[in-house]
Coordinates of C-alpha atoms in Angstrom, one line a residue:
M37 CA -28.2 -8.2 27.7
A38 CA -24.8 -9.0 26.2
N39 CA -21.8 -8.8 28.5
A40 CA -19.7 -5.6 28.3
G41 CA -16.9 -6.0 25.8
A42 CA -18.6 -9.0 24.1
V43 CA -18.8 -9.2 20.3
E44 CA -22.5 -9.3 19.4
A45 CA -22.1 -11.5 16.3
D46 CA -19.2 -13.0 14.5
W47 CA -18.3 -15.7 12.1
F48 CA -15.4 -17.1 10.3
V49 CA -15.0 -17.0 6.5
V50 CA -12.4 -18.6 4.3
C51 CA -11.0 -16.4 1.6
S52 CA -8.3 -17.0 -1.0
S53 CA -5.4 -14.8 -1.9
P54 CA -4.0 -15.7 -5.3
C55 CA -0.3 -15.0 -5.6
L56 CA 1.0 -12.7 -8.3
E57 CA 1.3 -14.3 -11.7
S58 CA -0.7 -17.3 -10.6
G59 CA -4.3 -18.4 -10.4
E60 CA -3.3 -20.8 -7.6
K61 CA -5.1 -20.1 -4.4
V62 CA -3.5 -19.8 -0.9
W63 CA -6.3 -20.2 1.6
V64 CA -6.3 -17.8 4.5
M65 CA -8.7 -17.7 7.5
A66 CA -10.2 -14.3 8.1
R67 CA -12.6 -13.2 10.9
C68 CA -15.5 -10.9 10.1
I69 CA -17.1 -8.9 12.9
H70 CA -20.5 -7.2 13.2
G71 CA -21.2 -5.1 16.2
R72 CA -18.7 -3.4 18.4
R73 CA -17.0 -3.5 21.8
S74 CA -18.9 -1.8 24.6
G75 CA -19.3 1.9 24.0
A76 CA -18.8 1.7 20.2
R77 CA -21.5 2.7 17.8
L78 CA -23.6 -0.2 16.7
G79 CA -25.0 -0.7 13.2
G80 CA -23.1 -0.2 9.9
G81 CA -20.9 -3.1 10.8
V82 CA -17.9 -4.2 8.8
G83 CA -19.9 -6.5 6.7
D84 CA -21.6 -3.7 4.8
K85 CA -18.4 -1.9 3.9
K86 CA -17.6 -2.3 0.3
T87 CA -15.2 -4.7 -1.3
R88 CA -15.6 -6.2 -4.7
V89 CA -16.3 -9.9 -4.5
I90 CA -14.6 -11.7 -7.4
D91 CA -15.0 -15.4 -7.7
G92 CA -16.4 -15.5 -4.2
V93 CA -13.4 -13.6 -2.6
P94 CA -13.4 -10.1 -1.3
R95 CA -11.1 -7.9 -3.4
C96 CA -10.3 -4.2 -3.7
A97 CA -13.4 -2.1 -4.4
W98 CA -11.6 -0.4 -7.3
L99 CA -11.1 -3.6 -9.4
D100 CA -12.8 -4.7 -12.6
A101 CA -13.4 -8.4 -12.4
D102 CA -12.4 -9.2 -15.9
I103 CA -9.2 -7.1 -15.8
Y104 CA -8.3 -8.6 -12.4
R105 CA -8.6 -12.2 -13.8
E106 CA -6.5 -11.2 -16.8
S107 CA -3.8 -9.8 -14.4
L108 CA -3.4 -13.2 -12.8
K109 CA -2.1 -14.5 -16.2
F110 CA 0.1 -11.5 -16.9
Q111 CA 3.7 -12.4 -17.7
P112 CA 6.2 -9.5 -17.1
A113 CA 9.0 -9.1 -19.6
K114 CA 12.7 -9.3 -18.9
G115 CA 13.9 -6.1 -17.2
D116 CA 10.5 -5.1 -15.8
L117 CA 10.2 -4.1 -12.1
I118 CA 7.2 -5.0 -9.9
Q119 CA 6.7 -3.2 -6.6
C120 CA 4.5 -4.9 -4.1
T121 CA 2.9 -3.3 -1.0
Y122 CA 0.0 -3.6 1.3
P123 CA -2.1 -0.4 0.7
K124 CA -1.0 2.9 2.3
S125 CA 2.6 1.7 2.9
G126 CA 4.3 4.3 0.6
T127 CA 3.5 2.8 -2.8
Y128 CA 3.4 6.0 -4.7
W129 CA 6.4 7.5 -2.9
V130 CA 8.8 4.7 -4.0
Q131 CA 7.4 4.8 -7.5
Y132 CA 8.0 8.5 -7.5
I133 CA 11.6 8.2 -6.3
M134 CA 12.4 5.5 -8.9
Q135 CA 11.1 7.8 -11.6
L136 CA 13.4 10.6 -10.4
I137 CA 16.3 8.2 -10.6
L138 CA 15.4 6.9 -14.0
K139 CA 14.8 10.5 -15.3
N140 CA 18.3 11.5 -14.1
G141 CA 16.9 13.9 -11.5
E142 CA 14.4 15.6 -13.8
P143 CA 11.3 16.5 -11.6
V144 CA 8.0 14.7 -12.0
K145 CA 5.7 17.7 -12.6
T146 CA 2.2 16.3 -12.9
Y147 CA 0.1 13.3 -12.0
N148 CA -0.5 12.6 -15.7
E149 CA 3.3 12.4 -16.2
F150 CA 3.6 10.2 -13.1
T151 CA 0.9 7.7 -14.3
S152 CA 2.4 7.6 -17.8
H153 CA 5.5 5.9 -16.3
T154 CA 3.8 3.3 -14.1
H155 CA 1.1 0.7 -14.3
A156 CA -1.1 -0.7 -11.6
L157 CA -0.8 -4.4 -12.2
E158 CA -4.2 -5.8 -11.3
Y159 CA -6.2 -2.7 -12.1
M160 CA -5.5 -2.2 -15.8
R161 CA -4.5 -3.9 -19.0
H162 CA -0.9 -3.8 -20.2
D163 CA -1.2 -4.9 -23.8
D164 CA 1.6 -3.2 -25.8
W165 CA 2.3 -0.7 -23.0
K166 CA 5.7 0.9 -23.6
S167 CA 7.1 3.2 -21.0
A168 CA 9.2 6.3 -21.9
L169 CA 11.5 5.3 -19.1
P170 CA 14.2 2.7 -19.6
I171 CA 12.5 0.3 -17.2
R172 CA 8.8 -0.5 -17.0
L173 CA 7.5 0.1 -13.5
F174 CA 4.5 -1.8 -12.1
F175 CA 3.0 -1.9 -8.7
T176 CA 0.6 -4.3 -7.1
H177 CA -1.3 -4.8 -3.9
L178 CA -1.3 -8.6 -4.4
P179 CA 1.2 -10.7 -2.4
V180 CA 4.1 -12.1 -4.3
C181 CA 4.9 -15.9 -4.1
E182 CA 8.6 -16.8 -4.5
D183 CA 8.0 -19.9 -6.6
K184 CA 6.0 -17.8 -9.1
M185 CA 8.6 -15.0 -9.4
N186 CA 10.4 -14.5 -12.7
K187 CA 14.1 -14.5 -12.3
E188 CA 14.5 -12.0 -15.1
V189 CA 12.2 -9.5 -13.4
K190 CA 13.1 -7.4 -10.4
Y191 CA 10.7 -7.1 -7.4
I192 CA 10.5 -4.6 -4.5
Y193 CA 8.5 -5.3 -1.4
L194 CA 7.8 -2.1 0.6
A195 CA 6.6 -2.5 4.2
R196 CA 5.3 0.0 6.7
N197 CA 4.4 -0.4 10.4
P198 CA 0.8 -1.4 11.0
W199 CA -0.1 1.5 13.3
D200 CA 0.7 4.2 10.6
V201 CA -0.7 2.0 7.8
C202 CA -4.0 1.7 9.7
V203 CA -4.2 5.5 10.2
S204 CA -3.3 6.3 6.6
F205 CA -5.8 3.7 5.3
Y206 CA -8.5 5.1 7.6
N207 CA -8.0 8.6 6.2
M208 CA -8.4 7.3 2.7
V209 CA -11.5 5.2 3.2
T210 CA -13.3 7.9 5.1
D211 CA -12.5 10.4 2.2
V212 CA -13.0 8.4 -1.0
S213 CA -16.6 7.3 -1.6
I214 CA -16.1 3.8 -3.0
W215 CA -15.5 2.0 0.3
N216 CA -18.8 3.2 1.9
F217 CA -16.8 4.1 5.0
Q218 CA -17.1 7.9 5.0
D219 CA -19.2 8.1 8.2
S220 CA -17.3 5.5 10.2
T221 CA -15.2 5.9 13.3
F222 CA -11.5 5.1 13.7
E223 CA -12.5 2.4 16.2
E224 CA -14.7 0.7 13.6
F225 CA -11.9 0.8 11.0
V226 CA -9.3 -0.7 13.4
D227 CA -11.7 -3.6 13.9
A228 CA -12.0 -4.0 10.1
F229 CA -8.2 -3.6 9.6
L230 CA -7.3 -6.2 12.2
E231 CA -10.2 -8.7 11.9
T232 CA -11.2 -8.8 8.3
D233 CA -9.9 -8.9 4.7
L234 CA -10.4 -5.5 3.2
G235 CA -9.8 -6.9 -0.2
Y236 CA -6.0 -7.4 -0.1
G237 CA -5.6 -10.3 2.3
T238 CA -4.8 -9.4 5.9
Y239 CA -2.0 -7.0 6.7
F240 CA 0.0 -9.6 8.6
D241 CA -0.2 -12.3 6.0
H242 CA 0.7 -9.8 3.3
V243 CA 3.8 -8.4 5.0
A244 CA 4.8 -11.9 6.1
T245 CA 5.0 -13.0 2.4
G246 CA 7.1 -10.0 1.5
Y247 CA 9.4 -10.5 4.5
A248 CA 10.0 -14.1 3.4
L249 CA 11.6 -12.7 0.2
K250 CA 14.1 -10.4 2.0
D251 CA 17.1 -12.6 1.0
T252 CA 15.9 -13.4 -2.5
P253 CA 18.5 -12.1 -5.0
N254 CA 16.1 -10.3 -7.4
C255 CA 13.9 -8.8 -4.6
L256 CA 14.6 -5.7 -2.6
F257 CA 12.8 -5.6 0.8
I258 CA 12.7 -2.1 2.2
T259 CA 10.7 -0.3 4.8
Y260 CA 8.9 3.1 4.7
E261 CA 10.6 4.0 8.0
S262 CA 14.1 3.3 6.6
I263 CA 13.5 5.6 3.7
K264 CA 12.2 8.4 5.9
R265 CA 15.1 8.1 8.3
D266 CA 17.8 7.9 5.7
T267 CA 16.5 9.1 2.3
R268 CA 19.9 9.5 0.9
G269 CA 20.8 5.9 1.7
A270 CA 17.5 4.7 0.3
V271 CA 18.0 6.5 -3.0
L272 CA 21.3 4.8 -3.4
R273 CA 19.9 1.4 -2.5
L274 CA 17.1 1.9 -5.0
S275 CA 19.4 3.1 -7.7
Q276 CA 21.7 0.1 -7.3
F277 CA 18.8 -2.2 -7.4
L278 CA 17.5 -0.6 -10.6
G279 CA 20.9 -1.0 -12.2
E280 CA 24.6 -0.4 -11.5
Q281 CA 24.7 2.3 -14.1
Y282 CA 22.2 4.4 -12.1
F283 CA 24.1 3.8 -8.9
N284 CA 27.4 4.7 -10.4
V285 CA 26.1 8.0 -11.8
L286 CA 24.8 9.0 -8.4
Q287 CA 28.0 8.0 -6.6
Q288 CA 30.0 10.1 -9.0
N289 CA 27.6 13.1 -9.0
E290 CA 26.9 14.3 -5.5
E291 CA 25.0 17.3 -6.8
L292 CA 22.6 15.0 -8.7
L293 CA 22.2 12.7 -5.7
E294 CA 21.3 15.6 -3.4
K295 CA 18.8 16.9 -6.0
I296 CA 17.0 13.6 -6.1
V297 CA 17.0 13.4 -2.3
E298 CA 15.6 16.9 -2.0
L299 CA 12.9 16.2 -4.7
S300 CA 11.9 13.0 -2.8
K301 CA 10.7 15.1 0.2
P302 CA 6.9 15.2 0.6
E303 CA 6.6 19.0 0.0
Y304 CA 7.6 18.3 -3.6
S305 CA 5.3 15.4 -4.3
R306 CA 2.3 16.5 -2.3
D307 CA 0.8 18.6 -5.2
V308 CA 2.0 16.2 -7.8
L309 CA 0.7 12.8 -6.5
V310 CA -3.0 13.9 -6.6
I311 CA -5.5 11.6 -8.2
D312 CA -7.9 13.5 -10.5
F313 CA -11.0 11.3 -10.8
Q314 CA -12.3 13.2 -13.9
N315 CA -9.2 13.8 -16.0
N316 CA -6.3 11.6 -17.0
N317 CA -4.3 11.4 -20.2
S318 CA -4.1 7.6 -19.8
D319 CA -7.2 5.7 -20.9
E320 CA -6.3 2.9 -18.5
W321 CA -6.1 5.1 -15.5
K322 CA -9.1 7.1 -16.6
N323 CA -11.2 4.0 -16.8
I324 CA -10.4 3.0 -13.2
F325 CA -11.7 6.3 -11.9
L326 CA -14.7 6.8 -14.2
R327 CA -16.1 3.2 -13.9
N328 CA -16.2 3.6 -10.1
K329 CA -17.8 7.2 -10.2
L330 CA -15.4 8.3 -7.4
S331 CA -15.7 11.4 -5.3
C332 CA -14.2 12.6 -2.0
Q333 CA -15.7 13.9 1.2
R334 CA -12.7 16.2 1.8
G335 CA -10.7 16.0 -1.4
H336 CA -7.6 18.1 -2.3
R337 CA -7.6 21.8 -1.3
G338 CA -11.4 21.8 -1.4
D339 CA -11.7 20.0 -4.8
K340 CA -13.8 16.9 -4.1
T341 CA -12.9 15.4 -7.5
K342 CA -9.3 15.0 -6.5
F343 CA -7.6 12.9 -3.8
P344 CA -4.1 13.6 -2.5
M345 CA -2.0 10.4 -2.1
V346 CA 0.5 12.3 0.1
R347 CA -1.0 13.4 3.4
T348 CA 1.3 13.9 6.4
A349 CA 4.0 11.4 5.3
I350 CA 5.4 11.0 8.8
I351 CA 6.3 8.2 11.2
G352 CA 4.2 8.1 14.4
G353 CA 1.0 9.8 13.2
W354 CA -0.8 6.9 14.9
K355 CA -0.3 8.5 18.3
E356 CA -3.0 11.0 17.5
Y357 CA -5.6 8.3 16.7
F358 CA -5.0 5.2 18.8
T359 CA -6.5 5.0 22.3
P360 CA -5.0 2.7 24.9
E361 CA -7.8 0.2 24.2
L362 CA -7.1 0.2 20.5
L363 CA -3.4 -0.2 21.1
T364 CA -4.3 -3.2 23.2
H365 CA -6.3 -4.6 20.4
M366 CA -3.4 -4.2 18.0
E367 CA -0.9 -5.8 20.5
K368 CA -3.1 -8.8 21.1
K369 CA -3.5 -9.3 17.3
I370 CA 0.3 -9.2 16.9
R371 CA 0.8 -11.8 19.7
E372 CA -2.0 -13.9 18.2
Q373 CA -0.1 -14.1 14.9
G374 CA 3.0 -15.8 16.5
D375 CA 5.8 -16.5 14.0
N376 CA 3.7 -15.1 11.2
A377 CA 4.5 -11.7 12.7
A378 CA 8.2 -12.2 13.1
F379 CA 8.7 -9.2 10.9
M380 CA 7.5 -7.0 13.7
E381 CA 11.1 -6.9 14.9
L382 CA 11.5 -4.3 12.1
W383 CA 9.5 -1.9 14.3
K384 CA 10.6 -3.0 17.7
D385 CA 11.0 0.6 18.9
I386 CA 7.5 1.6 17.7
R387 CA 5.9 -1.5 19.2
E388 CA 7.5 -0.8 22.6
E389 CA 6.2 2.7 22.5
A390 CA 2.7 1.5 21.6
L391 CA 2.8 -1.2 24.2
A392 CA 3.7 1.4 26.9
M393 CA 0.7 3.5 25.9
S394 CA -1.7 0.5 25.8
D395 CA -3.8 -1.1 28.6
I396 CA -1.5 -4.2 28.7
S397 CA 0.8 -4.4 31.7
Q398 CA 4.3 -5.5 30.5

């Protein structure tokens, strides 16, 4: 009989994470685990959860292999903006705020309207795409390498603390069918999140690449938590990064600034940022949903053909999910990362709170 707490079977696999705008591979070591710690449900291990393997590497389950390969050769144009995030870090929220700024405070009323103004870099083709906004907005879940960045393009890296990312990601993969995770426990997902590549590279490697860009002139590094705690300041920072003309308008028009800050609240976007898997005016977005035959277990307001991208939109939701044992697992992973997790200083207060709730004696 295996010892209590032992991992029944594990192995190490090497995976590659091509940087944005390059086919060059950066080799990363990831650990896959089958089986669980003592007391956890056995069977249905991480290995049978779905990613899409492209050229021998686990990638996001939503991807089309040919489109993904084409995206690695994509060359953004002068003036484009590319936002990079690890999944469930606030991607749609920042895109939504930028659209409000570029639309001079005019509300974003529908998901179709929202998607007409933004493109998912590795998920769709961009041939001849022209945005109605003055700046083309892209987002990607691929890491960005500084030596491959275009100096005439602007980049935003958005980071969020790993505890809340893990919970938000868990709620998505247990709702949307494509990941084959709908019947899994939170403990199982924490194992997957911390010990495997879910198709985007590991969380720690991903955020480390973004944090390394924080002093790069054409890159804005910003955190989800800073936007939540000071939305007004974040709107001004984003407007200035988009262009001095947008910043000047907001500085001179307090009413407009307050309107954008108000519209940036979750209660305004919750019913707008809802993915409709069956209907979309954009052929590119529609193809993503239809080719994967997506459905939800819970859905949006009972409609299982729709998925809400905005759930609670809070800081600290992790406290309702993480047990002391799981918090210990997270803390050990952070320590194992060493200097690669230097960015964790961004969430020193959250880490201290999590550590106090864990099984680790300080």
